[in-house]
Short mmCIF file of C-alpha atoms and ligand atoms in Angstrom, two decimals:
data_model
loop_
_atom_site.label_atom_id
_atom_site.label_comp_id
_atom_site.label_asym_id
_atom_site.label_seq_id
_atom_site.Cartn_x
_atom_site.Cartn_y
_atom_site.Cartn_z
CA UNK J 1 0.00 0.00 0.02
CA UNK J 2 1.34 3.38 -0.86
CA UNK J 3 2.61 5.40 2.07
CA UNK J 4 1.08 8.82 2.38
CA UNK J 5 3.31 11.68 3.66
CA UNK J 6 2.43 12.34 7.31
CA UNK J 7 3.59 15.88 6.92
CA UNK J 8 1.72 18.16 4.34
CA UNK J 9 3.92 18.96 1.48
CA UNK J 10 1.96 22.08 0.91
CA UNK J 11 3.72 23.49 3.92
CA UNK J 12 7.09 23.48 1.97
CA UNK J 13 6.97 25.96 -0.90
CA UNK J 14 10.50 25.00 -1.90
CA UNK J 15 9.00 21.69 -3.22
CA UNK J 16 7.30 23.66 -6.00
CA UNK J 17 10.84 24.54 -7.42
CA UNK J 18 11.85 23.12 -10.76
CA UNK J 19 15.50 22.27 -11.18
CA UNK J 20 17.83 20.00 -13.11
CA UNK J 21 18.07 20.18 -17.01
CA UNK J 22 16.65 23.56 -18.16
CA UNK J 23 15.18 23.95 -14.78
CA UNK J 24 12.47 21.68 -16.05
CA UNK J 25 12.22 18.88 -13.43
CA UNK J 26 10.21 19.06 -10.28
CA UNK J 27 12.46 19.01 -7.25
CA UNK J 28 12.89 15.57 -5.69
CA UNK J 29 14.49 16.26 -2.35
CA UNK J 30 16.36 13.22 -1.09
CA UNK J 31 18.93 14.90 1.00
CA UNK J 32 16.98 15.35 4.39
CA UNK J 33 19.73 13.48 6.22
CA UNK J 34 22.06 16.37 5.46
CA UNK J 35 19.50 18.94 6.32
CA UNK J 36 15.70 18.58 6.36
CA UNK J 37 13.58 21.11 4.45
CA UNK J 38 12.22 23.83 6.72
CA UNK J 39 8.39 24.23 6.67
CA UNK J 40 6.84 27.61 6.05
CA UNK J 41 5.27 27.83 9.52
CA UNK J 42 8.86 27.50 11.07
CA UNK J 43 9.94 30.36 8.77
CA UNK J 44 6.99 32.39 9.97
CA UNK J 45 7.84 31.73 13.59
CA UNK J 46 11.37 33.21 12.98
CA UNK J 47 9.89 36.24 11.19
CA UNK J 48 7.51 36.76 14.11
CA UNK J 49 10.24 36.70 16.62
CA UNK J 50 12.43 39.12 14.68
CA UNK J 51 9.44 41.36 14.04
CA UNK J 52 8.21 41.42 17.64
CA UNK J 53 10.73 40.23 20.19
CA UNK J 54 14.28 40.64 18.82
CA UNK J 55 16.65 41.00 21.78
CA UNK J 56 19.49 39.17 23.42
CA UNK J 57 18.55 36.91 26.29
CA UNK J 58 19.23 36.89 30.11
CA UNK J 59 20.86 40.17 30.23
CA UNK J 60 18.22 42.84 29.95
CA UNK J 61 15.49 44.17 32.27
CA UNK J 62 13.33 45.21 29.26
CA UNK J 63 10.29 43.56 27.89
CA UNK J 64 11.81 42.39 24.61
CA UNK J 65 14.70 40.85 26.48
CA UNK J 66 12.34 39.01 28.78
CA UNK J 67 10.27 37.80 25.80
CA UNK J 68 13.42 36.42 24.13
CA UNK J 69 14.59 34.79 27.11
CA UNK J 70 11.23 33.23 27.75
CA UNK J 71 11.20 31.89 24.19
CA UNK J 72 14.63 30.52 24.50
CA UNK J 73 13.94 28.81 27.83
CA UNK J 74 10.58 27.49 26.57
CA UNK J 75 12.57 25.90 23.56
CA UNK J 76 14.62 24.02 26.19
CA UNK J 77 11.55 22.86 27.93
CA UNK J 78 9.97 21.77 24.57
CA UNK J 79 13.14 19.81 23.75
CA UNK J 80 13.03 18.11 27.23
CA UNK J 81 9.29 17.16 26.75
CA UNK J 82 9.87 15.91 23.24
CA UNK J 83 12.74 13.67 24.22
CA UNK J 84 11.40 12.46 27.46
CA UNK J 85 13.85 14.27 29.75
CA UNK J 86 12.18 14.85 33.05
CA UNK J 87 14.29 17.91 33.95
CA UNK J 88 14.92 20.48 31.33
CA UNK J 89 18.01 21.62 33.36
CA UNK J 90 19.66 18.55 31.85
CA UNK J 91 19.18 19.90 28.21
CA UNK J 92 22.21 21.77 27.14
CA UNK J 93 21.45 23.81 23.90
CA UNK J 94 24.48 23.68 21.64
CA UNK J 95 25.16 24.61 18.08
CA UNK J 96 24.44 21.18 16.91
CA UNK J 97 25.28 17.51 17.22
CA UNK J 98 28.88 18.01 16.52
CA UNK J 99 29.40 20.50 19.33
CA UNK J 100 27.19 18.28 21.69
CA UNK J 101 29.57 15.36 21.26
CA UNK J 102 32.59 17.71 21.73
CA UNK J 103 30.91 18.82 24.96
CA UNK J 104 30.57 15.23 26.11
CA UNK J 105 34.29 14.60 25.30
CA UNK J 106 35.67 17.83 26.90
CA UNK J 107 33.16 18.71 29.42
CA UNK J 108 32.81 15.24 30.89
CA UNK J 109 35.26 12.65 29.61
CA UNK J 110 38.42 14.75 29.70
CA UNK J 111 38.32 15.02 33.50
CA UNK J 112 36.21 11.93 34.33
CA UNK J 113 38.61 9.50 32.44
CA UNK J 114 42.19 8.87 33.15
CA UNK J 115 45.19 8.09 30.93
CA UNK J 116 45.03 4.47 29.58
CA UNK J 117 41.16 4.35 30.01
CA UNK J 118 39.55 2.59 27.01
CA UNK J 119 36.95 4.53 24.94
CA UNK J 120 35.10 2.22 22.60
CA UNK J 121 34.15 3.77 19.27
CA UNK J 122 31.70 2.19 16.85
CA UNK J 123 32.96 1.99 13.23
CA UNK J 124 29.54 3.15 11.79
CA UNK J 125 29.85 6.57 13.46
CA UNK J 126 29.83 9.82 11.73
CA UNK J 127 33.23 11.76 12.23
CA UNK J 128 31.56 13.93 14.83
CA UNK J 129 31.45 10.80 17.15
CA UNK J 130 34.99 9.82 16.09
CA UNK J 131 37.28 12.71 15.87
CA UNK J 132 36.54 14.09 19.40
CA UNK J 133 37.65 10.78 20.83
CA UNK J 134 40.85 10.80 18.80
CA UNK J 135 41.31 14.46 20.16
CA UNK J 136 40.68 13.10 23.69
CA UNK J 137 43.26 10.33 23.15
CA UNK J 138 45.84 13.04 22.19
CA UNK J 139 44.89 15.28 25.10
CA UNK J 140 44.18 12.87 27.90
CA UNK J 141 46.00 9.64 26.67
CA UNK J 142 42.81 7.55 26.63
CA UNK J 143 42.95 4.61 24.25
CA UNK J 144 40.42 4.37 21.38
CA UNK J 145 39.31 0.86 20.74
CA UNK J 146 37.24 0.30 17.66
CA UNK J 147 33.80 -1.74 17.55
CA UNK J 148 34.27 -2.82 13.96
CA UNK J 149 31.58 -3.53 11.39
CA UNK J 150 31.47 -6.63 9.24
CA UNK J 151 31.27 -6.58 5.41
CA UNK J 152 27.55 -6.00 5.64
CA UNK J 153 27.97 -3.01 7.87
CA UNK J 154 26.75 -4.77 10.98
CA UNK J 155 28.47 -4.07 14.34
CA UNK J 156 30.55 -7.18 15.07
CA UNK J 157 29.16 -8.26 18.50
CA UNK J 158 31.98 -10.76 19.11
CA UNK J 159 34.59 -7.98 18.50
CA UNK J 160 32.68 -5.71 20.94
CA UNK J 161 32.69 -8.48 23.58
CA UNK J 162 36.52 -8.55 23.46
CA UNK J 163 36.54 -4.83 23.95
CA UNK J 164 33.97 -5.01 26.71
CA UNK J 165 36.23 -7.45 28.67
CA UNK J 166 38.83 -4.68 28.83
CA UNK J 167 36.38 -2.63 30.81
CA UNK J 168 35.83 0.44 28.57
CA UNK J 169 34.95 3.68 30.49
CA UNK J 170 32.97 5.19 27.60
CA UNK J 171 31.18 3.76 24.56
CA UNK J 172 30.51 6.05 21.60
CA UNK J 173 27.67 4.80 19.39
CA UNK J 174 25.36 5.92 16.59
CA UNK J 175 21.60 5.59 17.23
CA UNK J 176 21.31 5.54 13.51
CA UNK J 177 23.99 5.61 10.92
CA UNK J 178 23.89 8.33 8.35
CA UNK J 179 25.24 5.87 5.69
CA UNK J 180 23.60 2.58 6.48
CA UNK J 181 19.75 2.61 6.44
CA UNK J 182 19.29 -0.16 8.99
CA UNK J 183 19.28 -0.05 12.75
CA UNK J 184 22.21 -1.96 14.08
CA UNK J 185 20.87 -5.35 15.35
CA UNK J 186 23.48 -5.41 18.17
CA UNK J 187 22.97 -1.88 19.37
CA UNK J 188 20.59 -2.64 22.26
CA UNK J 189 22.88 -5.54 23.37
CA UNK J 190 25.97 -3.39 23.19
CA UNK J 191 24.27 -0.72 25.39
CA UNK J 192 23.17 -3.29 27.89
CA UNK J 193 26.67 -4.67 28.19
CA UNK J 194 28.12 -1.16 28.41
CA UNK J 195 25.83 -0.43 31.31
CA UNK J 196 26.88 -3.78 32.73
CA UNK J 197 30.52 -2.59 32.82
CA UNK J 198 29.67 0.80 34.10
CA UNK J 199 30.65 2.57 30.91
CA UNK J 200 29.32 6.03 30.03
CA UNK J 201 27.26 5.70 26.90
CA UNK J 202 27.37 8.58 24.33
CA UNK J 203 24.64 8.12 21.65
CA UNK J 204 24.69 10.08 18.53
CA UNK J 205 21.00 10.96 17.87
CA UNK J 206 21.55 13.25 14.87
CA UNK J 207 19.86 10.91 12.42
CA UNK J 208 17.19 9.26 14.58
CA UNK J 209 15.97 12.32 16.46
CA UNK J 210 12.60 13.58 15.02
CA UNK J 211 12.37 10.44 12.92
CA UNK J 212 10.97 8.24 15.64
CA UNK J 213 9.79 8.41 19.27
CA UNK J 214 12.64 8.41 21.73
CA UNK J 215 12.51 8.73 25.52
CA UNK J 216 16.03 9.73 26.71
CA UNK J 217 15.54 9.09 30.53
CA UNK J 218 14.01 5.62 29.77
CA UNK J 219 16.82 4.78 27.35
CA UNK J 220 19.42 4.92 30.15
CA UNK J 221 22.20 6.56 28.09
CA UNK J 222 24.40 9.27 29.52
CA UNK J 223 24.54 11.64 26.63
CA UNK J 224 22.39 12.05 23.51
CA UNK J 225 23.46 14.43 20.86
CA UNK J 226 21.21 16.06 18.19
CA UNK J 227 20.77 18.81 15.68
CA UNK J 228 17.64 20.82 15.04
CA UNK J 229 18.26 21.21 11.34
CA UNK J 230 17.91 17.42 10.80
CA UNK J 231 14.29 17.80 12.25
CA UNK J 232 12.97 20.65 10.21
CA UNK J 233 14.38 23.43 12.46
CA UNK J 234 17.19 25.76 11.53
CA UNK J 235 20.89 25.18 11.35
CA UNK J 236 23.05 26.49 14.21
CA UNK J 237 21.22 24.86 17.14
CA UNK J 238 21.19 21.44 18.75
CA UNK J 239 21.20 19.85 22.11
CA UNK J 240 23.05 17.49 24.34
CA UNK J 241 20.75 15.60 26.63
CA UNK J 242 22.56 14.48 29.77
CA UNK J 243 21.63 11.91 32.43
CA UNK J 244 21.58 13.09 35.99
CA UNK J 245 24.72 11.44 36.87
CA UNK J 246 26.77 12.51 33.87
CA UNK J 247 25.42 16.19 34.23
CA UNK J 248 26.56 16.33 37.75
CA UNK J 249 30.13 15.75 36.61
CA UNK J 250 30.44 18.11 33.81
CA UNK J 251 32.69 21.16 33.66
CA UNK J 252 32.46 24.11 31.29
CA UNK J 253 34.42 23.97 28.10
CA UNK J 254 33.85 27.42 26.64
CA UNK J 255 34.16 30.37 29.01
CA UNK J 256 32.70 33.83 28.69
CA UNK J 257 29.45 35.74 29.03
CA UNK J 258 26.36 34.13 30.16
CA UNK J 259 28.04 31.03 31.76
CA UNK J 260 29.27 32.37 35.19
CA UNK J 261 27.58 33.27 38.41
CA UNK J 262 30.48 35.27 39.58
CA UNK J 263 33.92 36.35 38.18
CA UNK J 264 36.68 38.09 40.12
CA UNK J 265 40.51 38.48 39.90
CA UNK J 266 41.09 35.04 41.37
CA UNK J 267 38.66 33.12 39.12
CA UNK J 268 35.05 32.35 38.40
CA UNK J 269 32.13 30.33 39.64
CA UNK J 270 30.10 28.78 36.77
CA UNK J 271 26.38 29.42 36.58
CA UNK J 272 24.14 26.71 37.88
CA UNK J 273 22.31 24.39 35.40
CA UNK J 274 22.88 24.19 31.57
CA UNK J 275 23.86 27.88 31.28
CA UNK J 276 27.37 26.86 32.44
CA UNK J 277 27.73 25.14 29.07
CA UNK J 278 26.25 27.84 26.88
CA UNK J 279 28.72 30.67 26.85
CA UNK J 280 28.12 33.62 24.56
CA UNK J 281 25.03 34.55 22.64
CA UNK J 282 23.08 31.50 21.55
CA UNK J 283 21.04 31.01 18.43
CA UNK J 284 17.93 32.49 19.91
CA UNK J 285 15.86 32.67 16.63
CA UNK J 286 16.78 29.14 15.95
CA UNK J 287 15.50 28.09 19.27
CA UNK J 288 12.20 29.79 18.52
CA UNK J 289 12.16 27.95 15.15
CA UNK J 290 12.96 24.66 16.75
CA UNK J 291 9.83 24.89 18.99
CA UNK J 292 7.66 25.25 15.93
CA UNK J 293 9.34 22.26 14.25
CA UNK J 294 8.82 20.17 17.34
CA UNK J 295 5.19 21.10 17.37
CA UNK J 296 4.81 20.17 13.82
CA UNK J 297 6.51 16.78 14.33
CA UNK J 298 4.40 16.09 17.36
CA UNK J 299 1.16 16.86 15.41
CA UNK J 300 2.19 14.57 12.59
CA UNK J 301 3.12 11.89 15.03
CA UNK J 302 6.61 10.30 15.31
CA UNK J 303 5.22 6.80 14.94
CA UNK J 304 3.69 7.69 11.58
CA UNK J 305 6.80 9.54 10.43
CA UNK J 306 8.95 6.50 11.31
CA UNK J 307 6.54 4.08 9.50
CA UNK J 308 6.48 6.33 6.47
CA UNK J 309 10.23 6.91 6.08
CA UNK J 310 10.91 3.23 6.73
CA UNK J 311 8.43 2.26 3.94
CA UNK J 312 9.93 4.65 1.49
CA UNK J 313 13.66 3.91 2.28
CA UNK J 314 13.22 0.15 2.37
CA UNK J 315 11.30 0.35 -0.98
CA UNK J 316 14.03 2.53 -2.50
CA UNK J 317 16.75 0.08 -1.28
CA UNK J 318 14.88 -2.92 -2.67
CA UNK J 319 14.32 -1.35 -6.06
CA UNK J 320 17.78 0.04 -6.25
CA UNK J 321 19.18 -3.45 -5.58
CA UNK J 322 17.17 -4.79 -8.49
CA UNK J 323 18.93 -2.38 -10.90
CA UNK J 324 21.78 -4.25 -12.65
CA UNK J 325 25.11 -2.57 -11.72
CA UNK J 326 23.84 -0.96 -8.56
CA UNK J 327 24.91 -2.06 -5.04
CA UNK J 328 23.23 -0.84 -1.92
CA UNK J 329 25.57 -0.63 1.06
CA UNK J 330 24.71 -2.83 3.95
CA UNK J 331 22.80 -5.91 4.97
CA UNK J 332 20.01 -6.47 2.51
CA UNK J 333 17.87 -8.48 4.97
CA UNK J 334 17.29 -5.52 7.30
CA UNK J 335 14.75 -2.69 6.65
CA UNK J 336 16.02 0.79 6.16
CA UNK J 337 14.86 3.43 8.66
CA UNK J 338 15.02 6.67 6.54
CA UNK J 339 17.90 6.37 4.15
CA UNK J 340 19.82 4.20 1.67
CA UNK J 341 23.40 4.53 0.25
CA UNK J 342 24.49 2.96 -2.96
CA UNK J 343 27.15 2.84 -5.67
CA UNK J 344 26.75 2.44 -9.40
CA UNK J 345 29.16 0.27 -11.33
CA UNK J 346 31.66 2.26 -13.37
CA UNK J 347 30.28 5.75 -12.32
CA UNK J 348 31.88 7.72 -9.51
CA UNK J 349 29.53 8.72 -6.87
CA UNK J 350 30.18 12.36 -7.45
CA UNK J 351 29.11 11.83 -11.04
CA UNK J 352 26.07 9.89 -9.97
CA UNK J 353 25.03 12.90 -7.76
CA UNK J 354 25.55 15.30 -10.78
CA UNK J 355 23.60 13.07 -13.18
CA UNK J 356 20.76 12.83 -10.61
CA UNK J 357 20.90 16.47 -10.16
CA UNK J 358 20.19 17.03 -13.89
CA UNK J 359 17.09 14.90 -13.42
CA UNK J 360 15.91 17.02 -10.52
CA UNK J 361 16.86 14.48 -7.88
CA UNK J 362 18.85 16.06 -4.97
CA UNK J 363 20.88 13.35 -3.33
CA UNK J 364 24.26 13.48 -1.58
CA UNK J 365 27.49 11.94 -2.93
CA UNK J 366 30.74 11.47 -0.94
CA UNK J 367 31.89 9.86 2.17
CA UNK J 368 29.19 11.43 4.25
CA UNK J 369 31.77 12.16 7.03
CA UNK J 370 31.99 8.42 7.55
CA UNK J 371 35.35 7.47 6.17
CA UNK J 372 36.13 4.58 8.61
CA UNK J 373 32.71 3.01 7.73
CA UNK J 374 33.12 3.41 3.99
CA UNK J 375 36.69 1.85 4.23
CA UNK J 376 35.21 -1.10 6.14
CA UNK J 377 32.65 -1.48 3.42
CA UNK J 378 35.27 -1.45 0.73
CA UNK J 379 34.02 1.93 -0.90
CA UNK J 380 35.58 5.28 -0.79
CA UNK J 381 32.29 7.05 -1.23
CA UNK J 382 28.63 6.46 -2.08
CA UNK J 383 25.44 8.22 -3.03
CA UNK J 384 22.83 8.62 -0.28
CA UNK J 385 19.05 9.10 -0.69
CA UNK J 386 17.28 10.09 2.52
CA UNK J 387 13.74 10.54 3.31
CA UNK J 388 11.68 12.66 5.82
CA UNK J 389 7.99 12.95 6.81
CA UNK J 390 7.33 15.13 3.68
CA UNK J 391 8.86 12.70 1.14
CA UNK J 392 6.57 10.76 -1.10
CA UNK J 393 6.36 7.60 -3.10
CA UNK J 394 6.87 9.59 -6.37
CA UNK J 395 10.32 10.53 -4.90
CA UNK J 396 11.40 6.93 -4.78
CA UNK J 397 9.96 6.34 -8.39
CA UNK J 398 12.09 9.31 -9.64
CA UNK J 399 15.23 8.22 -7.91
CA UNK J 400 15.04 4.57 -9.16
CA UNK J 401 14.14 5.66 -12.70
CA UNK J 402 17.06 8.15 -12.88
CA UNK J 403 19.56 5.57 -11.38
CA UNK J 404 18.38 2.81 -13.74
CA UNK J 405 18.92 5.04 -16.79
CA UNK J 406 22.33 5.93 -15.60
CA UNK J 407 23.33 2.35 -14.65
CA UNK J 408 22.17 1.12 -17.98
CA UNK J 409 24.04 3.76 -19.92
CA UNK J 410 27.18 3.17 -17.86
CA UNK J 411 26.95 -0.60 -18.07
CA UNK J 412 27.01 -0.88 -21.91
CA UNK J 413 27.13 -4.75 -21.35
CA UNK J 414 30.63 -4.67 -19.84
CA UNK J 415 30.32 -3.95 -16.15
CA UNK J 416 33.51 -4.08 -14.07
CA UNK J 417 31.77 -4.48 -10.67
CA UNK J 418 31.56 -2.26 -7.73
CA UNK J 419 34.24 -4.14 -5.78
CA UNK J 420 36.57 -3.32 -8.63
CA UNK J 421 35.79 0.27 -8.48
CA UNK J 422 35.98 0.30 -4.71
CA UNK J 423 39.48 -1.30 -4.97
CA UNK J 424 40.46 1.37 -7.45
CA UNK J 425 39.09 4.10 -5.07
CA UNK J 426 41.23 2.74 -2.19
CA UNK J 427 44.48 3.06 -4.15
CA UNK J 428 43.87 6.78 -4.62
CA UNK J 429 45.22 8.97 -1.88
N1 PMP F 1 26.05 12.63 13.49
C1 PMP F 1 25.43 12.12 12.46
C2 PMP F 1 25.02 10.73 12.37
C3 PMP F 1 25.15 13.05 11.35
O1 PMP F 1 24.45 12.61 10.32
C4 PMP F 1 25.57 14.37 11.41
C5 PMP F 1 25.33 15.36 10.26
N2 PMP F 1 25.79 14.91 9.04
C6 PMP F 1 26.26 14.81 12.55
C7 PMP F 1 26.51 13.91 13.56
C8 PMP F 1 26.72 16.14 12.70
O2 PMP F 1 25.67 17.08 12.80
P1 PMP F 1 25.92 18.65 12.71
O3 PMP F 1 26.75 18.88 11.54
O4 PMP F 1 24.55 19.23 12.59
O5 PMP F 1 26.71 18.98 13.96
#
């Protein structure tokens, strides 16, 4: 049965654009994993804020400053409610998932961990959940131990068990990979084991947040990182959700205005609560926008959104797999949650991206900031099609038709095989 978008496409004027060859193709936006489209009502909320309440927060006694402060703090509360965090004081507003993971690394791990401690890092992570641990290894002398993926992209549970025996102090995992569409079958078990050995769990929620229901407090992880722009908000804001126990041991990373209770010649006392980690002027209008995006997602229903994107992404993956010369990355037996990545025999992913663009299909090509994962899968790069609550069946049709045409033209009866192409890629610097 066709899956109808749970989010009304009429709320996205950008979808009326025509692009591609001669600007003659309707826009097929399949890059929501990079950034989701912003609904008109979110744009209106930003306009209203600037038209009526534009001011900096926390520092003024005037009405506009109070309104702006109120709006910003209400965003924190809305995020807490949306993600099942009982106390909004454990929601740190950041500039996005990257900064959130950085804060977990340098606001918590840098002083909570000791030289020689093991930090387990999953190989399907985005660089945002890899590089900060490498940095921590340099700065604090911790040891990064990998939880590898197998050839199908599945986290290797046996390899994790060997790491777990070494008593890791922190485990960095992706709730949802931004390259592999499926949910890691071993994720829940790995998190259970991590709790069992008393490790801090840092879960990257950038790709799962706003796509499916998630209750942070119930999930029993220590840190959850997310970005508003992946959930129909604006760029420049995100959050780090913290467990009570992790939050209690954090220290400020960035110092400056807004994060102190008192400063004198001798030193400073950090402000209580999340403000201690939010130095400087935050993205106030983006916080206002995020509230509106959360309201829209809530009205559409996260269960419906999850079912819809799963149906579209799984169908896309299946139909792409049926195209001769196309390889979809990852285990074919698992459903895709909201995206699928693929390679086309004999055509570089960047060329695939450009050819799709000419057909009006906006997809992303490259390593998607997941080089370790691509390496493990034997590919230097891939093309990613990603879906959101406003995506439709016709988007899948357009993608598959355009890829089939291209694969056919590239094949010319003498395909060399994606593995050969991947090997060729690996020999390049
Ligand atoms: N993690 C994952 C899984 C992502 O897909 C992204 C965005 N590509 C990030 C982290 C980083 O998010 P941001 O760029 O918004 O900080």
